[in-house]
Amino acid sequence: MRLGDALFNWLQIQAVADARPHDQSAKETAAFFSAILTEDHKVTALSYTKDETMYTLRYTVEGKPKMEMYQIEAVEELLDAINSEPKYNQ
């Protein structure tokens, strides 16, 4: 999996896990993508912040700090889909 894809997938599912702390599947999936990032891409210090319009993802690769920015709508698309499905909200 490409680094950019793994970063976005981690961010998207981590946003779900943070919004739904009882969702064990989201936590496990976030851990899966985190492992891909750390083991395959040597990513460390992975974190994100959110403001009114963007998610900012910060991480380090080989000692070099990196940053990516994503539109809120793109990141929260998965969360919105899960929240709109009644069987996941029982």
Coordinates of C-alpha atoms in Angstrom, one line a residue, residues 1 3-21 23 25-34 37 46-50 54-58 68-83:
M1 CA 0.0 0.0 0.0
L3 CA 2.2 5.8 1.9
G4 CA -0.4 8.4 0.9
D5 CA -3.2 5.8 0.8
A6 CA -2.2 4.4 4.2
L7 CA -2.1 7.8 5.8
F8 CA -5.5 8.8 4.5
N9 CA -7.0 5.4 5.5
W10 CA -5.5 5.7 9.0
L11 CA -6.8 9.2 9.4
Q12 CA -10.3 8.4 8.2
I13 CA -10.7 5.4 10.5
Q14 CA -9.0 7.1 13.4
A15 CA -11.5 9.9 13.1
V16 CA -14.3 7.2 13.3
A17 CA -12.6 5.6 16.3
D18 CA -12.3 9.0 18.1
A19 CA -15.9 9.9 17.4
R20 CA -17.2 6.4 18.4
P21 CA -15.1 5.3 21.4
D23 CA -16.6 1.0 18.3
S25 CA -13.9 -2.5 15.0
A26 CA -12.9 1.1 14.3
K27 CA -10.1 0.9 16.9
E28 CA -8.8 -2.4 15.5
T29 CA -8.8 -1.1 12.0
A30 CA -7.0 2.1 13.0
A31 CA -4.4 -0.1 14.7
F32 CA -4.1 -2.1 11.5
F33 CA -3.3 1.0 9.4
S34 CA -1.0 2.3 12.1
L37 CA 2.5 3.0 8.6
L46 CA 1.7 10.2 13.9
S47 CA -1.0 12.7 15.0
Y48 CA -3.7 14.9 13.6
T49 CA -5.6 18.1 14.4
K50 CA -8.9 19.4 13.0
M54 CA -9.2 20.8 7.4
Y55 CA -7.6 17.9 9.1
T56 CA -3.9 18.4 9.4
L57 CA -1.9 15.1 9.7
R58 CA 1.6 15.3 11.2
E68 CA -0.5 16.5 5.0
M69 CA -3.8 18.4 4.9
Y70 CA -7.2 16.9 4.0
Q71 CA -10.7 18.4 3.6
I72 CA -13.0 17.6 6.5
E73 CA -15.7 16.3 4.1
A74 CA -13.3 13.7 2.6
V75 CA -12.0 12.5 6.0
E76 CA -15.5 12.3 7.6
E77 CA -17.2 10.6 4.7
L78 CA -16.7 7.2 6.3
L79 CA -18.0 8.4 9.7
D80 CA -21.0 9.9 8.1
A81 CA -21.8 6.7 6.2
I82 CA -21.4 4.6 9.5
N83 CA -23.6 7.1 11.4

